[in-house]
PDB file of C-alpha atoms in Angstrom:
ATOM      1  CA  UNK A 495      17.466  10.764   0.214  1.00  0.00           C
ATOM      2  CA  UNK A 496      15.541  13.667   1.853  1.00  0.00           C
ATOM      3  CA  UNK A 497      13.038  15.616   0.070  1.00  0.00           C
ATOM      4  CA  UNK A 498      11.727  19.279   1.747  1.00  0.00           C
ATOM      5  CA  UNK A 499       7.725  19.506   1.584  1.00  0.00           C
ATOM      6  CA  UNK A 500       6.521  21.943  -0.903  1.00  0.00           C
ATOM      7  CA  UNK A 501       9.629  21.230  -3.143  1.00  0.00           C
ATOM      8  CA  UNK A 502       9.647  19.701  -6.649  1.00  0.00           C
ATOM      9  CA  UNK A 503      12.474  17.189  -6.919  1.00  0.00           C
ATOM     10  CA  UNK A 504      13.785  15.320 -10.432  1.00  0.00           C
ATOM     11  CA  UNK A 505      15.484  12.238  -9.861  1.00  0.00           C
ATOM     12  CA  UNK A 506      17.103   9.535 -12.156  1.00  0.00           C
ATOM     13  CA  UNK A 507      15.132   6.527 -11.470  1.00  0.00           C
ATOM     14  CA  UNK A 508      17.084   4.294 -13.720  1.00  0.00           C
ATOM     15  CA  UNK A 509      19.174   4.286 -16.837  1.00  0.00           C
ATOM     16  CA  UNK A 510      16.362   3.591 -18.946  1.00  0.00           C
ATOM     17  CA  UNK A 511      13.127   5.430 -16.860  1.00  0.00           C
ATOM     18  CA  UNK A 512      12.087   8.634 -17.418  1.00  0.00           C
ATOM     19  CA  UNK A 513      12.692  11.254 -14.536  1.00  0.00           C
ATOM     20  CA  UNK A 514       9.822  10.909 -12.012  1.00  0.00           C
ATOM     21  CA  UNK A 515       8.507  14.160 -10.582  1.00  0.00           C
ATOM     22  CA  UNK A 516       7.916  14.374  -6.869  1.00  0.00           C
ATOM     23  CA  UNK A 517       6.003  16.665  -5.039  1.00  0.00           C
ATOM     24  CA  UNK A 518       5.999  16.207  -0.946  1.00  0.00           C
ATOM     25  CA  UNK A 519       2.849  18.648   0.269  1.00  0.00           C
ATOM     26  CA  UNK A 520       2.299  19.416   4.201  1.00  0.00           C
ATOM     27  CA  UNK A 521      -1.203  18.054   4.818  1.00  0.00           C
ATOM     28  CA  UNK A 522      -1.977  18.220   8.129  1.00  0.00           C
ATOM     29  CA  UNK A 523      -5.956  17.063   9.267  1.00  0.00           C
ATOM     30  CA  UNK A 524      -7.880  18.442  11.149  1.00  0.00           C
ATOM     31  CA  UNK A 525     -11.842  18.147  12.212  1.00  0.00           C
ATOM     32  CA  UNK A 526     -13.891  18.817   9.007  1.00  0.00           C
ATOM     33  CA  UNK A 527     -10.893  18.795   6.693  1.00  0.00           C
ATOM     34  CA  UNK A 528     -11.025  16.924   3.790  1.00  0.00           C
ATOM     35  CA  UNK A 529      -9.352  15.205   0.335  1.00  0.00           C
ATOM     36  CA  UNK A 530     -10.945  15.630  -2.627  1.00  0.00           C
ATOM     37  CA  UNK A 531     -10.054  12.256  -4.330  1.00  0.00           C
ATOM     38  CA  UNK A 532     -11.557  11.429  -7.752  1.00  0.00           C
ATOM     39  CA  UNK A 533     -11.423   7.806  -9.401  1.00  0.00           C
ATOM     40  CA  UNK A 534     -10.026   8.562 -12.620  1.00  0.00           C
ATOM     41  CA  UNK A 535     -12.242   5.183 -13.813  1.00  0.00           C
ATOM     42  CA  UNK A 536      -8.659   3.188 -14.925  1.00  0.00           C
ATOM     43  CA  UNK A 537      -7.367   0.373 -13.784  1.00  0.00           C
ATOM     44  CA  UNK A 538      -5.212  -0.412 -11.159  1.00  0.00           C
ATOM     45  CA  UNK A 539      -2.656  -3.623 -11.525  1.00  0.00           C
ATOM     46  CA  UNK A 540      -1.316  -5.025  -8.150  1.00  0.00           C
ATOM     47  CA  UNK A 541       1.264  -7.773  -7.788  1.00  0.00           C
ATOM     48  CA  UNK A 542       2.228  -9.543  -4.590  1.00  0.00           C
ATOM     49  CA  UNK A 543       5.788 -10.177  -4.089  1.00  0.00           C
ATOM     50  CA  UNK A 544       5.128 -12.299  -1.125  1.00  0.00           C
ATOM     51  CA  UNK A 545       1.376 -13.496   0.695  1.00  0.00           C
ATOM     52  CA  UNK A 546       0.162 -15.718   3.212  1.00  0.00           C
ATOM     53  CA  UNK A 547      -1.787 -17.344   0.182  1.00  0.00           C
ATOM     54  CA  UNK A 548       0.131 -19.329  -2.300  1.00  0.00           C
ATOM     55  CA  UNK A 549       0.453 -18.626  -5.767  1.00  0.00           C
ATOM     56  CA  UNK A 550       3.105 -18.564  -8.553  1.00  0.00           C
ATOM     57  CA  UNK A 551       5.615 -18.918  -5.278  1.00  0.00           C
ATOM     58  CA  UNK A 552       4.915 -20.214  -1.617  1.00  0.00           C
ATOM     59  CA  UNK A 553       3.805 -18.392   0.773  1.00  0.00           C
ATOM     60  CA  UNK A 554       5.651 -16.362   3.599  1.00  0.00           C
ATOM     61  CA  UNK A 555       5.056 -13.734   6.118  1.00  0.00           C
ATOM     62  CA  UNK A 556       5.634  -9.915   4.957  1.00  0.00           C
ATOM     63  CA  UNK A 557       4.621  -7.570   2.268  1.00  0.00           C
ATOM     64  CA  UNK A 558       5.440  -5.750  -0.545  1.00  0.00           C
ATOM     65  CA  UNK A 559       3.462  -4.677  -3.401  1.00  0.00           C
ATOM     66  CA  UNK A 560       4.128  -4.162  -7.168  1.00  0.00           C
ATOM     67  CA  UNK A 561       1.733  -1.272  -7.985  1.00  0.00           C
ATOM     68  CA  UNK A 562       1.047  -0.718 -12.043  1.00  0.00           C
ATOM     69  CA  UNK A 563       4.453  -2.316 -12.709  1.00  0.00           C
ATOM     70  CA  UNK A 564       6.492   0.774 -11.831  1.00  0.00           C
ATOM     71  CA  UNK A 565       6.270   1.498  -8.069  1.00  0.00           C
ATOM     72  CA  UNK A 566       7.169  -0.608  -5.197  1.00  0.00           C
ATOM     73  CA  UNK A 567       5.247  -0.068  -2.057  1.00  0.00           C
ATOM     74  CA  UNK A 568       7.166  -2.098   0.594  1.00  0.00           C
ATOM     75  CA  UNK A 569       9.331  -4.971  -1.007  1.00  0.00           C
ATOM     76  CA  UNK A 570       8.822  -8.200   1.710  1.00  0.00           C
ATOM     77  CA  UNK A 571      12.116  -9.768   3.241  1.00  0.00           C
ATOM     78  CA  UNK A 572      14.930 -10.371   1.056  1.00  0.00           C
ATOM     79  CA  UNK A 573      14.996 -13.782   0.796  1.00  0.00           C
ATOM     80  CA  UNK A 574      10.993 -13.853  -0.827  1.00  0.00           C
ATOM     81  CA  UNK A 575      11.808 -11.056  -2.752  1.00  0.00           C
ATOM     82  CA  UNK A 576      14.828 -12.645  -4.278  1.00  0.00           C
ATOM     83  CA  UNK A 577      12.629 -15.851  -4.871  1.00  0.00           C
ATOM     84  CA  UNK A 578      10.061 -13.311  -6.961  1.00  0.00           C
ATOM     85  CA  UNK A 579      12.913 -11.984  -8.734  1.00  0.00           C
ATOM     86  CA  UNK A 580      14.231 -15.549  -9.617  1.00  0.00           C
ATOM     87  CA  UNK A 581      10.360 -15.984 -11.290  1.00  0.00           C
ATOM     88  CA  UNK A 582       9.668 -12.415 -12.438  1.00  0.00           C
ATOM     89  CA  UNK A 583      10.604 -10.133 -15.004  1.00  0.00           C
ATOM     90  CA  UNK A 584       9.750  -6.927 -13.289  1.00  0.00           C
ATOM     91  CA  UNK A 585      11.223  -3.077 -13.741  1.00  0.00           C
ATOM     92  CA  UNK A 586      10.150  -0.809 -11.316  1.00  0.00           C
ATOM     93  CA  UNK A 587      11.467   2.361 -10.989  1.00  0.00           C
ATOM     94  CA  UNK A 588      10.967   4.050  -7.578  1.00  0.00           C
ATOM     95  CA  UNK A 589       9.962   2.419  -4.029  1.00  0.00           C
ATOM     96  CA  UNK A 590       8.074   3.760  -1.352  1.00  0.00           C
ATOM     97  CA  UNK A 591       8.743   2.474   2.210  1.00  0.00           C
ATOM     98  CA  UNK A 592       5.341   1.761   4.015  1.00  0.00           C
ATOM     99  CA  UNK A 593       6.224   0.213   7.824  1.00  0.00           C
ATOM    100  CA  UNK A 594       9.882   1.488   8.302  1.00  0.00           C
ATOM    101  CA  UNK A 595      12.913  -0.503  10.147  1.00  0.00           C
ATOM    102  CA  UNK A 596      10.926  -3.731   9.692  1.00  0.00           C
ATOM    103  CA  UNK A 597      12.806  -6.642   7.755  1.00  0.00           C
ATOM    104  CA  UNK A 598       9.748  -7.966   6.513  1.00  0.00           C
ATOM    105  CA  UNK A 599       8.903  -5.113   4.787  1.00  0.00           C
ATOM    106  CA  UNK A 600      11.758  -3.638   3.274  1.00  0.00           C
ATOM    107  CA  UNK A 601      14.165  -6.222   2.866  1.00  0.00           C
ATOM    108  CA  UNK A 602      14.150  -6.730  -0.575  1.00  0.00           C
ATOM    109  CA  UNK A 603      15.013  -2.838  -1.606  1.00  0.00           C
ATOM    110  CA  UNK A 604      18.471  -3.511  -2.320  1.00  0.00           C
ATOM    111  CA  UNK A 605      17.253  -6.483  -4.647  1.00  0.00           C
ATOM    112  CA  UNK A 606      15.794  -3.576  -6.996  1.00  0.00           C
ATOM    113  CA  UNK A 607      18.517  -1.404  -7.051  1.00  0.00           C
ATOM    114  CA  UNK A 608      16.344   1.856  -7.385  1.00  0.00           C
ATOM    115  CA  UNK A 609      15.686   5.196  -5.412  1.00  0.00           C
ATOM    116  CA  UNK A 610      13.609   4.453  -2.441  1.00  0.00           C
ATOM    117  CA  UNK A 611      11.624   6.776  -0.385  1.00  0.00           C
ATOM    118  CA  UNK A 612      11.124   6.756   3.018  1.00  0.00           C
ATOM    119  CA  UNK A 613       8.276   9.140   3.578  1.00  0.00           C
ATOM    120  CA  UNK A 614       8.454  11.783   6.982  1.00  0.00           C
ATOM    121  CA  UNK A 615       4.706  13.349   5.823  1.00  0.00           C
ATOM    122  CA  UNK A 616       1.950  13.403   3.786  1.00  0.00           C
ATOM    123  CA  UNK A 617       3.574  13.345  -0.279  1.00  0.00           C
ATOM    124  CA  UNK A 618       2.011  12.947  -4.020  1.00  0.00           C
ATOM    125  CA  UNK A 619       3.806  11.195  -6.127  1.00  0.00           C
ATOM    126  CA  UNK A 620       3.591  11.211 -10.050  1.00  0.00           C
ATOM    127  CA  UNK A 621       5.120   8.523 -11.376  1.00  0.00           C
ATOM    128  CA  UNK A 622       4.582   7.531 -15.213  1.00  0.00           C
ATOM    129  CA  UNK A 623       1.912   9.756 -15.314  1.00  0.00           C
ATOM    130  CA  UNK A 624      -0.019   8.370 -12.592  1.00  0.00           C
ATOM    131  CA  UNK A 625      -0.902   9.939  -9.220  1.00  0.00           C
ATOM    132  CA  UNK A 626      -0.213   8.442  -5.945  1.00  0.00           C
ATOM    133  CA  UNK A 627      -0.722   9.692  -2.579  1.00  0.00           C
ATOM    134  CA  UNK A 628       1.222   8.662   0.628  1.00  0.00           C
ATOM    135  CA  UNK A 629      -0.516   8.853   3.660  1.00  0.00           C
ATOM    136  CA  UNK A 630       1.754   9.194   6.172  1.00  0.00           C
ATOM    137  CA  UNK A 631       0.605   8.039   9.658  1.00  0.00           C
ATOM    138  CA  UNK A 632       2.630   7.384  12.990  1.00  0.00           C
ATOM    139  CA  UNK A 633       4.139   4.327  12.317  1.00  0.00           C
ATOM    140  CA  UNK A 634       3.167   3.292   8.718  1.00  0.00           C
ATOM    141  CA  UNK A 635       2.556   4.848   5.542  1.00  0.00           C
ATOM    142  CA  UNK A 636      -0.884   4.166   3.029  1.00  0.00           C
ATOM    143  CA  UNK A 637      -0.619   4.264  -0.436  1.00  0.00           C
ATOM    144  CA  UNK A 638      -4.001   5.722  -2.323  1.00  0.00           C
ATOM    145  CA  UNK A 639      -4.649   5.270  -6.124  1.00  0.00           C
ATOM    146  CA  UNK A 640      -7.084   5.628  -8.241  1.00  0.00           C
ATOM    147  CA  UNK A 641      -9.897   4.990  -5.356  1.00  0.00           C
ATOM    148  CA  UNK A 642      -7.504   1.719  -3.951  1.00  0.00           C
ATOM    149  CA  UNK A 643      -5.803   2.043  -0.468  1.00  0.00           C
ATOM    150  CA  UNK A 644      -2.917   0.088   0.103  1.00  0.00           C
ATOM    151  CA  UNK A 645      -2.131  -0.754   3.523  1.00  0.00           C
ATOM    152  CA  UNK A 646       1.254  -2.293   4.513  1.00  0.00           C
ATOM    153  CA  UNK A 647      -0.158  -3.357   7.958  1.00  0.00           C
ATOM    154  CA  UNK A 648      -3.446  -1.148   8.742  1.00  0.00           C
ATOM    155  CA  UNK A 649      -2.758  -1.970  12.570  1.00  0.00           C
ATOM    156  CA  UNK A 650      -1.919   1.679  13.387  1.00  0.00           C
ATOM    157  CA  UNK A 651      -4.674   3.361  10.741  1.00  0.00           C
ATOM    158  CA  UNK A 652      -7.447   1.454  10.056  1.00  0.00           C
ATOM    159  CA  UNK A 653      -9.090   0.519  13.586  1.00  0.00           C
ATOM    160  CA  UNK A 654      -8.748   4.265  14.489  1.00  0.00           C
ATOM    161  CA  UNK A 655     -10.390   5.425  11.648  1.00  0.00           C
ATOM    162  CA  UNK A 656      -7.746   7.460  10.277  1.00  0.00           C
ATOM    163  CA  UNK A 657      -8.540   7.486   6.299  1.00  0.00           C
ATOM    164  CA  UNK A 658     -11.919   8.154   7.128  1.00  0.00           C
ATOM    165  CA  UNK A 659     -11.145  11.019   8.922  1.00  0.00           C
ATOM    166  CA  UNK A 660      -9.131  12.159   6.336  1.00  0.00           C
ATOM    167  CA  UNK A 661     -12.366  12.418   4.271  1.00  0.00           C
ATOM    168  CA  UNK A 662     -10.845   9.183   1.830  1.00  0.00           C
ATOM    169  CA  UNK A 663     -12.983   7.134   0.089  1.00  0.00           C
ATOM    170  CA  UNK A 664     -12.068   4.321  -1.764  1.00  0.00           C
ATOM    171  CA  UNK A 665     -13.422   1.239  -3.573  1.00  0.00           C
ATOM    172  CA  UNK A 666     -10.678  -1.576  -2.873  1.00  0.00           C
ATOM    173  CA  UNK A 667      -8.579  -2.210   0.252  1.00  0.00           C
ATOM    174  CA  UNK A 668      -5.535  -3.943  -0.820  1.00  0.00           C
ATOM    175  CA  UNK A 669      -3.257  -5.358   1.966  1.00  0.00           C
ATOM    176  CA  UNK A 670      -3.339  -5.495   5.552  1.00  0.00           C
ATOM    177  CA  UNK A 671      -6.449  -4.437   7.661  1.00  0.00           C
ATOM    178  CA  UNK A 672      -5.072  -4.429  11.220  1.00  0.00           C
ATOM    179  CA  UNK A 673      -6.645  -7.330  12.571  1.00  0.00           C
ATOM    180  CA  UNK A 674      -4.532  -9.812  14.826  1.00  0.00           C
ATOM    181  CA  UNK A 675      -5.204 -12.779  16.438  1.00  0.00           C
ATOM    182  CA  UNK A 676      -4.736 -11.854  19.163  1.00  0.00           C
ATOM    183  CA  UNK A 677      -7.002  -9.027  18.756  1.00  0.00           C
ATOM    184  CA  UNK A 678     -10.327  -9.956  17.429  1.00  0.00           C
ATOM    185  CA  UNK A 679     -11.833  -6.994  19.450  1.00  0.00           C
ATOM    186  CA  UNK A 680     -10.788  -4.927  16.716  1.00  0.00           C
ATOM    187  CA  UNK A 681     -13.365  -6.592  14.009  1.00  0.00           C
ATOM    188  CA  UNK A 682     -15.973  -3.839  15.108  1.00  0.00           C
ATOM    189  CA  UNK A 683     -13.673  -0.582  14.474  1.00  0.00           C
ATOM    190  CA  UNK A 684     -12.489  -2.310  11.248  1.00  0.00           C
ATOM    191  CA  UNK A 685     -15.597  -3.143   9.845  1.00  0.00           C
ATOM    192  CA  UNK A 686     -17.176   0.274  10.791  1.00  0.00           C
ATOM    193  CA  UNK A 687     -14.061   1.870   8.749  1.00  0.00           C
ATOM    194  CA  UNK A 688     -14.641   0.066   5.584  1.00  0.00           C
ATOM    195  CA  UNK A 689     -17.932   1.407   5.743  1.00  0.00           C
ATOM    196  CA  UNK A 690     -17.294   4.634   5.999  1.00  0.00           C
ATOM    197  CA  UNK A 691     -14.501   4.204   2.985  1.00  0.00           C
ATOM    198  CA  UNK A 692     -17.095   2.727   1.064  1.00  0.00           C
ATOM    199  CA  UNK A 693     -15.391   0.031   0.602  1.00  0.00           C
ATOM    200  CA  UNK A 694     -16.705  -2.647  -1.771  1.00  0.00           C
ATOM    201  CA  UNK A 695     -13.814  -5.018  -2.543  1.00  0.00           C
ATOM    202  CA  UNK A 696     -10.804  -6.531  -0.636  1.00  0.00           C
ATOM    203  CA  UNK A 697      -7.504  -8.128  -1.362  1.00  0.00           C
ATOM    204  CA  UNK A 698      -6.528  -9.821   1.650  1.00  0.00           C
ATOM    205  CA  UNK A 699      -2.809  -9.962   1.876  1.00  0.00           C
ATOM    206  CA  UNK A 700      -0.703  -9.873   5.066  1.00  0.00           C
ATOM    207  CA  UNK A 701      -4.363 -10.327   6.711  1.00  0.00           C
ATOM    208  CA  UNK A 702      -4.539 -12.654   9.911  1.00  0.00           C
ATOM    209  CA  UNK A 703      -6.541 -15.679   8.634  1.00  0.00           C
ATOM    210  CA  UNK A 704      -9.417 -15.197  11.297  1.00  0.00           C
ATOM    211  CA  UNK A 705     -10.570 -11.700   9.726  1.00  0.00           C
ATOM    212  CA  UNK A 706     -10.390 -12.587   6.436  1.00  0.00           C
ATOM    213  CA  UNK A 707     -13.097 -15.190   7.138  1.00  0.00           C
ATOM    214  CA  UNK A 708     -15.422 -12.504   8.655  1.00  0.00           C
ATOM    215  CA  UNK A 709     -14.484 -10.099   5.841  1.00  0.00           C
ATOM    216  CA  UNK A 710     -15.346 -12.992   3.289  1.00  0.00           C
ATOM    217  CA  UNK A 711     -19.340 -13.090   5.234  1.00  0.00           C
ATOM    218  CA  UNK A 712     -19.908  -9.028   3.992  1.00  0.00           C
ATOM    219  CA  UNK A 713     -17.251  -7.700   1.341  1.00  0.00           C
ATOM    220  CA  UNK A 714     -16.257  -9.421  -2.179  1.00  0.00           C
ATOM    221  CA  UNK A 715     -12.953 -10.730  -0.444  1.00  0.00           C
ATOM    222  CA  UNK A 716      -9.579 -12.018  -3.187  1.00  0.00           C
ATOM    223  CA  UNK A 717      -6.630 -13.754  -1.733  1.00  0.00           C
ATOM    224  CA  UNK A 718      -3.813 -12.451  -3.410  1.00  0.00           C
ATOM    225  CA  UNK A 719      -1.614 -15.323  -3.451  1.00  0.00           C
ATOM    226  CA  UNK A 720       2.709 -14.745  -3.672  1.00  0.00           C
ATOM    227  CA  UNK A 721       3.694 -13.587  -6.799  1.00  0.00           C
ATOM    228  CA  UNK A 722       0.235 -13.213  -8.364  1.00  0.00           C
ATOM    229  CA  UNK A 723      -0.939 -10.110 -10.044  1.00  0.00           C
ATOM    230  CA  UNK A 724      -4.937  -8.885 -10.216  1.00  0.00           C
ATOM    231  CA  UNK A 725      -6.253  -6.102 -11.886  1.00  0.00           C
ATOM    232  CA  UNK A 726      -9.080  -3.625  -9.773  1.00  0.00           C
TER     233      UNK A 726
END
């Protein structure tokens, strides 16, 4: 499905969902530019479909998040998604594709059978009358709500700062931070974004084990395990 920027689109989301307004806006940054993002002070419900961590299922390698029970933000490979599915009861009605052309990420789409969108630029969303905003970066896509940043991957956004520049601020990181490894140079750029987020909690998912131990020594760190659901 393709959606023009600066365009309101209604689509059917599913038999029994509401339509589910979309509004794709050109946002391109630039020095000094900024967002003007309010918390709105609610909360925001998150539920892995997969995690490194165990929980109500084992543990694999991927992501995809549940986000408030109606929008899927990435959906893990298809055989852990099918495994959630198997366990939970879940209804979502619109998916948002956060690291493209990767199996591990948007395997389990098909599982849902819903309208998915595969984001080309900046968009806000409005789905059951909550606003989300898709960041959309070179080779990934962030979700923002509510003052929570969900990162897919973070490997190509949050070492270089871009949220920050963006003018973001946010009091959660769910997700992946874009630490490797192989990589542990990257600690110092990471840590130095959080800061400038604000950042005061973290939900470590899809996070290489090594940086969620150094995250653990300065931020209130959760391990969202597979198929567990926490409230921020």
């Amino acid at each position: 499905m393709k959606y023009s920027p600066g365009k309101n689109v209604n689509i059917a989301a599913n038999p029994r969902a509401d339509k589910i307004l979309i509004r794709a806006l050109f946002m391109t940054p630039s020095p000094g530019w900024f967002i003007n993002l309010n918390y709105r002070g609610g909360v925001v419900k998150v539920t892995a479909l997969c995690s490194e961590h165990p929980g109500e299922l084992e543990p694999s390698h991927g992501f995809g998040m549940l986000v408030n029970g109606h929008l899927l933000f990435d959906s893990c490979a298809e055989e852990a998604a099918f495994r959630f599915v198997a366990r939970r009861q879940v209804q979502p009605v619109l998916g948002v594709v956060g690291v493209p052309n990767n199996s591990r990420h948007t395997g389990g789409f098909a599982l849902f059978k819903i309208p998915v969108i595969q984001p080309t630029s900046d968009m806000i969303l409005r789905v059951r009358g909550v606003e989300y905003r898709v960041f959309s970066e070179s080779r990934e896509n962030v979700l923002y709500v509510d003052g929570v940043v969900i990162s897919p991957c973070g490997l190509f956004t949050i070492p270089y700062h871009k949220l920050s520049q963006r003018g973001v601020k946010a009091r959660c990181v769910v997700g992946g931070l874009g630490g490797t490894a192989h990589n542990p140079y990257l600690l110092p750029r990471i840590l130095a974004e959080l800061r400038l987020l604000g950042v005061r909690c973290i939900v470590a998912v899809h996070t290489a084990p090594q940086l969620v131990k150094e995250l653990e020594k300065r931020f209130n760190v959760y391990k969202l395990g597979a198929g567990s659901t926490l409230e921020l």
